[in-house]
CSV table of C-alpha atoms in Angstrom, one decimal:
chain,number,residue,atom,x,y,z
Y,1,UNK,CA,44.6,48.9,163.0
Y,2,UNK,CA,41.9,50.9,160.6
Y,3,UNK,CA,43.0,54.6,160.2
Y,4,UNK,CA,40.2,57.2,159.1
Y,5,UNK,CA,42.0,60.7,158.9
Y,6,UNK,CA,40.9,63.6,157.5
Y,7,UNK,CA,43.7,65.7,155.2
Y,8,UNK,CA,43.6,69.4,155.3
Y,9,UNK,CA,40.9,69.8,152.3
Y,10,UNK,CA,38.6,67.7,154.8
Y,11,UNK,CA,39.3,64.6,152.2
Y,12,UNK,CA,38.3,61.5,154.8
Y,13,UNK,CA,41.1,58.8,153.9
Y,14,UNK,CA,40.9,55.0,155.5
Y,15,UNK,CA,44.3,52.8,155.6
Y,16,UNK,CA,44.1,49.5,157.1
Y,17,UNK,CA,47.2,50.4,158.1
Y,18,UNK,CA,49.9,52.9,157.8
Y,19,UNK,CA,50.9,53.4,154.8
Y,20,UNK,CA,54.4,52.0,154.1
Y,21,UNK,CA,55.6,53.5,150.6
Y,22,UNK,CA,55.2,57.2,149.9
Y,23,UNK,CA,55.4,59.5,146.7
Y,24,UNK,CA,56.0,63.1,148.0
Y,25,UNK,CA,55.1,66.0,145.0
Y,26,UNK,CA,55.8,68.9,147.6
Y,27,UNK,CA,59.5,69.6,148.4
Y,28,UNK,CA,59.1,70.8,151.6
Y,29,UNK,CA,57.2,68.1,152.5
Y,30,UNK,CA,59.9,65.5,151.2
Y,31,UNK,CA,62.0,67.8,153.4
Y,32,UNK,CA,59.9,67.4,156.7
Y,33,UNK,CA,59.2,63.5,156.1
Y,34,UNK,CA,62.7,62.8,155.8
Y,35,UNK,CA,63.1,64.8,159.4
Y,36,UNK,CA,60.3,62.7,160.7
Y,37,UNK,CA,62.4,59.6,160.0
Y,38,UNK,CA,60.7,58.4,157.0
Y,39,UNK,CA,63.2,57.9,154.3
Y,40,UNK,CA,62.9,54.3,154.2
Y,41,UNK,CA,59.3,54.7,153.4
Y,42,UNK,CA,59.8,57.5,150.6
Y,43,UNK,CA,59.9,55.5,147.0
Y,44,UNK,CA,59.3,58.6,145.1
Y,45,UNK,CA,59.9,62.5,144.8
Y,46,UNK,CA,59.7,65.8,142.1
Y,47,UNK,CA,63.3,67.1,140.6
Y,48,UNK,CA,62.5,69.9,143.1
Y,49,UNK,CA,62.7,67.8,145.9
Y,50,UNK,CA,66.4,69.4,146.6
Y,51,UNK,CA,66.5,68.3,150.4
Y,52,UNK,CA,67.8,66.3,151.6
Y,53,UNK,CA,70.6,66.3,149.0
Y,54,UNK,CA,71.1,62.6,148.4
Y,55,UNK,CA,67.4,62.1,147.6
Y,56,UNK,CA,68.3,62.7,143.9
Y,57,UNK,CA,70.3,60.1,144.0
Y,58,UNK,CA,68.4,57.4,146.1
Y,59,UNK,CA,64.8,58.1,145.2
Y,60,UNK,CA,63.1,58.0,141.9
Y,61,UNK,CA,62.5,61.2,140.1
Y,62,UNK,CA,59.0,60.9,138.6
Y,63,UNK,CA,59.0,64.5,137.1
Y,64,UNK,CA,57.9,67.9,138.5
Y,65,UNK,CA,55.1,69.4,140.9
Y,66,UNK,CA,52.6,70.2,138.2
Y,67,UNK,CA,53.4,67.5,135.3
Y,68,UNK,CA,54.5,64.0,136.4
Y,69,UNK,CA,55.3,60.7,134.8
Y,70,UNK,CA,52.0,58.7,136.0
Y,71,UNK,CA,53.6,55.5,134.7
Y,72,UNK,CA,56.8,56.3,136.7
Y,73,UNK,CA,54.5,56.7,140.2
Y,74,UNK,CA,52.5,53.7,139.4
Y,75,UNK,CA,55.4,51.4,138.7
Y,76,UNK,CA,56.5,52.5,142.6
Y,77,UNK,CA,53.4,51.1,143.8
Y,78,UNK,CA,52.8,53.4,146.5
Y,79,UNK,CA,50.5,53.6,149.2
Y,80,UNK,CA,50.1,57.2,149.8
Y,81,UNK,CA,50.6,60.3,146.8
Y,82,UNK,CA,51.1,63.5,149.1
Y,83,UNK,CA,50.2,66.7,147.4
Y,84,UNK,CA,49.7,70.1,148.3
Y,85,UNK,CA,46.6,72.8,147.1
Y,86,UNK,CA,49.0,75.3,145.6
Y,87,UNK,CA,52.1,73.4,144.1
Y,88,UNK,CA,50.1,70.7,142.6
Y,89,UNK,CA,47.5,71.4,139.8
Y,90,UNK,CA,43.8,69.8,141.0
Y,91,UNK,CA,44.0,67.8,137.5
Y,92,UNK,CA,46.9,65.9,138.8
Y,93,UNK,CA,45.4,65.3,142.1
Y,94,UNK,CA,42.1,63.8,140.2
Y,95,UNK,CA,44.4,61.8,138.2
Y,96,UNK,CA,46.8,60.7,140.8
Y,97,UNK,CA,43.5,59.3,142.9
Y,98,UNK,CA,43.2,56.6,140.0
Y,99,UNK,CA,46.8,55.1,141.3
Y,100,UNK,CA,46.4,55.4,145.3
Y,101,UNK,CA,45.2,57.5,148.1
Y,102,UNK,CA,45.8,61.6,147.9
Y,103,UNK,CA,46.9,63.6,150.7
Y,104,UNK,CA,46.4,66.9,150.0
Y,105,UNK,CA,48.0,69.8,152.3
Y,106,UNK,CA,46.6,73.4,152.3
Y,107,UNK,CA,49.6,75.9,154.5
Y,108,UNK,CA,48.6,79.1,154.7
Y,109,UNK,CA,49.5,79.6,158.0
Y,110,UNK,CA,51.7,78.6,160.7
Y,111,UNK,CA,49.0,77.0,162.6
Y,112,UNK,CA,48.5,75.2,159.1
Y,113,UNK,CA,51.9,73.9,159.2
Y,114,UNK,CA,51.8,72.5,163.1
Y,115,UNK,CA,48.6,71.3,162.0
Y,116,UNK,CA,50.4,69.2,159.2
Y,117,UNK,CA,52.8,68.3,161.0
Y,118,UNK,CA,50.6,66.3,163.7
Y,119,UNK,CA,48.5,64.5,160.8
Y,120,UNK,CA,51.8,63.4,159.6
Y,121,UNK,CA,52.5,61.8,163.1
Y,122,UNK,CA,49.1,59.9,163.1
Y,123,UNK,CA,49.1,59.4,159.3
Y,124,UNK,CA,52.6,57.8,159.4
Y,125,UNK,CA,52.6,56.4,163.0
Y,126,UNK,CA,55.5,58.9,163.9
Y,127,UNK,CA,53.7,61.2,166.7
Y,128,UNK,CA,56.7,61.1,168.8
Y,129,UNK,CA,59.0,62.5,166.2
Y,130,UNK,CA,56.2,64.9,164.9
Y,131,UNK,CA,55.6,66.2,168.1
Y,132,UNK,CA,59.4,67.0,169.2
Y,133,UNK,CA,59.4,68.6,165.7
Y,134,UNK,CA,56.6,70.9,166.9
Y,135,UNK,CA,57.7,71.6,170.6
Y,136,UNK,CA,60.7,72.6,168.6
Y,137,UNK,CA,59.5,74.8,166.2
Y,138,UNK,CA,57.1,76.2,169.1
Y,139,UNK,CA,60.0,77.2,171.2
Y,140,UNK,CA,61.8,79.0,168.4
Y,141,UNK,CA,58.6,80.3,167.4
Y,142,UNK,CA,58.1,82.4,170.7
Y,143,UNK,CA,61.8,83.1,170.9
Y,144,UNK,CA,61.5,84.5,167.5
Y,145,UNK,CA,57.9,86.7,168.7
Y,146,UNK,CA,60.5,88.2,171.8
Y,147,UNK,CA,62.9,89.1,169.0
Y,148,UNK,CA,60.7,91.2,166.5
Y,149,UNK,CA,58.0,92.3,169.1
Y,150,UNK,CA,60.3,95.7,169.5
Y,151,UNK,CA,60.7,96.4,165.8
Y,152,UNK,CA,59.0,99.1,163.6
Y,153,UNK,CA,56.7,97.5,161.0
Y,154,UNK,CA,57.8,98.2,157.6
Y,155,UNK,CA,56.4,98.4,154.4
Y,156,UNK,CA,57.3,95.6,151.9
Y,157,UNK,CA,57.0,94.3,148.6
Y,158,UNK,CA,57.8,90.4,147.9
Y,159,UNK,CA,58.5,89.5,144.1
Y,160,UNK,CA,58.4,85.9,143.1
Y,161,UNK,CA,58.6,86.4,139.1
Y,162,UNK,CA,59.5,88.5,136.2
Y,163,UNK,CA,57.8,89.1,132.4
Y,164,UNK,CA,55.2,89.9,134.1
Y,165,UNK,CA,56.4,91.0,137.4
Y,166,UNK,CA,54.5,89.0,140.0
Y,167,UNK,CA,54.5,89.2,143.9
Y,168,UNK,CA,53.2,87.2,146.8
Y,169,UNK,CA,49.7,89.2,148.0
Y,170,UNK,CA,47.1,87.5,150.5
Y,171,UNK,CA,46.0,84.3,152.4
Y,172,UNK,CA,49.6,82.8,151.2
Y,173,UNK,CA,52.0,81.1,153.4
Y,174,UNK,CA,54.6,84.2,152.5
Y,175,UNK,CA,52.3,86.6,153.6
Y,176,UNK,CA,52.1,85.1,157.0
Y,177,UNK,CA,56.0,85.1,157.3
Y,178,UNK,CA,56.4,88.7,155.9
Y,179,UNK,CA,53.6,89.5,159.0
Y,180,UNK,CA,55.3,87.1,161.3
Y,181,UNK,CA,58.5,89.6,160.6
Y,182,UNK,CA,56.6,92.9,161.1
Y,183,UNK,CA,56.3,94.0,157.2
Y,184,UNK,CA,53.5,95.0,155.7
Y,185,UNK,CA,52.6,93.6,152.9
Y,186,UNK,CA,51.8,96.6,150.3
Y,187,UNK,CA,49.9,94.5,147.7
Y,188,UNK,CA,48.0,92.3,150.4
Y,189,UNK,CA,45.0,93.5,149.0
Y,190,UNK,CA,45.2,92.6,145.5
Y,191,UNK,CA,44.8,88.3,145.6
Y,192,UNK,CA,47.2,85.6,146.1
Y,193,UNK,CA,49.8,86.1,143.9
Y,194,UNK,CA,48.8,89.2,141.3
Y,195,UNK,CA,50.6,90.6,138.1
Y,196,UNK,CA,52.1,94.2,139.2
Y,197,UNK,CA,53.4,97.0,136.8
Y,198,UNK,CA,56.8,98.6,138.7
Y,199,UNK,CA,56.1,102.0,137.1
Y,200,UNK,CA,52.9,102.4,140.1
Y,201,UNK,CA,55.2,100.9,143.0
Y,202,UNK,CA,55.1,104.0,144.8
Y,203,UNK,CA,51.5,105.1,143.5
Y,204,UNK,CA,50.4,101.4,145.4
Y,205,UNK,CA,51.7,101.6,148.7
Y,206,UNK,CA,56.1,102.7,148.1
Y,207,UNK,CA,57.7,100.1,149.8
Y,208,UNK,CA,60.2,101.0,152.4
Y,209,UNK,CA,61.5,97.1,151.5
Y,210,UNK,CA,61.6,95.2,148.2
Y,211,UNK,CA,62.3,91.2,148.3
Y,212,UNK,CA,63.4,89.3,145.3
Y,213,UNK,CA,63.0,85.9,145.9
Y,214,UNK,CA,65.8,83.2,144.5
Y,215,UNK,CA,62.8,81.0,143.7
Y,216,UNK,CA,60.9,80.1,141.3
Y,217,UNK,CA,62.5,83.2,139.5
Y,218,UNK,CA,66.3,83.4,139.9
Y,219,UNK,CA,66.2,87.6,140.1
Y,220,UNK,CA,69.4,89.4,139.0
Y,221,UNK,CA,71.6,92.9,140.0
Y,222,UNK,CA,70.4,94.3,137.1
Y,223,UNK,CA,66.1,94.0,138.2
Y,224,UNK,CA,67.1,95.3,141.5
Y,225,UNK,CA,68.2,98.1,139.8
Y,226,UNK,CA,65.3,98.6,137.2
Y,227,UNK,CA,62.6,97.8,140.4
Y,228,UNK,CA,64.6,100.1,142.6
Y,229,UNK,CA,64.4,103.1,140.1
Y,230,UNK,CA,60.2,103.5,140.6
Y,231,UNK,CA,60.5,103.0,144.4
Y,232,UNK,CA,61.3,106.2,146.8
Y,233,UNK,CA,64.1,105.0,148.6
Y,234,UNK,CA,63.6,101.3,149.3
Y,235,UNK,CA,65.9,99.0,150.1
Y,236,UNK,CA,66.0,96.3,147.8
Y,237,UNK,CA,67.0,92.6,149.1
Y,238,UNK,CA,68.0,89.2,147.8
Y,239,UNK,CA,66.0,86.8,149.9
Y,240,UNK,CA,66.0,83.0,149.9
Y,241,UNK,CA,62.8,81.8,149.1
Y,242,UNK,CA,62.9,78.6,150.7
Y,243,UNK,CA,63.3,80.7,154.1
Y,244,UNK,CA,59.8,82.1,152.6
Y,245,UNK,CA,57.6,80.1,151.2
Y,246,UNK,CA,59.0,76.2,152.7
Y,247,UNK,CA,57.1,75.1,155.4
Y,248,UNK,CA,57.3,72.1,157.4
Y,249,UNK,CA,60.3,71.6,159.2
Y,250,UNK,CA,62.4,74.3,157.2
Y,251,UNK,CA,60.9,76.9,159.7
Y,252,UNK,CA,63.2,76.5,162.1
Y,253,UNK,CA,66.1,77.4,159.6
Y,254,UNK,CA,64.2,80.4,158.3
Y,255,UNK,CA,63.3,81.7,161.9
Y,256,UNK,CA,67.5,81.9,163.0
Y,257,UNK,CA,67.6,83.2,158.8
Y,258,UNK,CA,65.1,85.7,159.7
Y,259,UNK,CA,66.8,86.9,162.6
Y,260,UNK,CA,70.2,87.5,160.3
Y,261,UNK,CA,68.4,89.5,158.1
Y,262,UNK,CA,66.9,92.2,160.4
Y,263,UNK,CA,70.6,92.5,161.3
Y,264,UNK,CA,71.1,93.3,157.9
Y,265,UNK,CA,68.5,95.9,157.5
């Protein structure tokens, strides 16, 4: 039966039927199709695609989220190329559209991520499984709201990179998660993901928390010492990013990882 579904760009897409053989760029998506049930159906996936863990060795590798082997996806045949705004580089996407359909994802927000969530169900002809994956995510969702409505919100910083130092700022899936967890994100007024100098820390809001994410820059003992030095007092914290900046199913993980690090601070 004749599918016409719009992806979260408003791209309308028709499929005669659902498509059968997919080639996943995002790896939290690859993550969240394989929890819908749809390994079978996944030919191809990024070396970042680290869930699940036997994926590396059962799917094809057809490079990374912003360069890829184009003759590697088109020798998979697929039906369906799924892509996301900000891992994959609009070039790619333009190219990609020569081989086969483009389903492009935009998460900002958890509403974003239900959102995707149900398109996969239509898209794939999974709604049951999509939708016990949002009841779930739901429940622990207002479980987790009952847990943090009582805590004091706290000033945060979020790095992601180093040389230059870089940190998640506005309208960014992280951002909603650092709210979601009552921190305040001091440089949400500065763009999506700006270049900071650690000398002005404290001059630009003086965190009472500072994140370093484990990806996509593996931060060491020794920059949590040279950050910490121009903050007042903060407390500075290895995070894993995945709990962070993963969407799709991962949320459910990050919501019981969440509640293990308030205990912490």
């Amino acid at each position: 039966m004749k599918k016409i579904l719009a992806d979260q760009l408003g791209t309308f897409h028709t499929f005669e039927s659902s498509p059968k053989r997919i080639v996943s760029l995002v790896p939290s998506q690859t993550e969240l199709l394989f929890e819908l049930g749809l390994e079978e159906q996944i030919v191809g996936i990024t070396k970042f695609c680290v869930h699940p863990f036997h994926f590396k060795s059962t799917k094809k590798i057809v490079g990374g989220t912003k360069q890829v082997h184009y003759d590697k996806i088109i020798a998979l045949q697929p039906d369906i190329i799924i892509c996301n705004k900000e891992e994959n580089t609009l070039e790619m996407v333009e190219e990609l559209r020569e081989i086969c359909p483009v389903w492009v994802t935009d998460i900002r927000t958890i509403e974003d991520n239900f959102q995707m969530i149900t398109d996969f169900g239509l898209l794939f002809n999974c709604r049951t499984e999509a939708q016990k994956w949002n009841d779930k995510l739901q429940f622990a969702l207002t479980d987790f709201k009952s847990f943090i409505k009582e805590k004091p919100i706290q000033k945060a910083a979020y790095f992601i990179w180093k040389n230059p130092y870089m940190v998640a700022g506005s309208d960014n899936y992280i951002n909603e998660i650092l709210k979601l967890n009552h921190f305040q994100n001091i440089y949400e007024n500065l763009g999506r993901y700006p270049e900071i100098e650690i000398k002005k820390i404290r001059l630009e809001g003086d965190p009472d928390v500072v994140f370093l994410s484990s990806e996509p820059y593996p931060f060491k003992e020794e920059d949590a010492f040279e950050i910490g030095r121009f903050t007042h007092h903060a407390k500075t914290v290895f995070v894993d990013g995945e709990m962070f900046s993963w969407y799709g199913s991962r949320l459910l993980k990050a919501l019981s990882y969440f509640k293990a690090l308030h205990g912490k601070l």
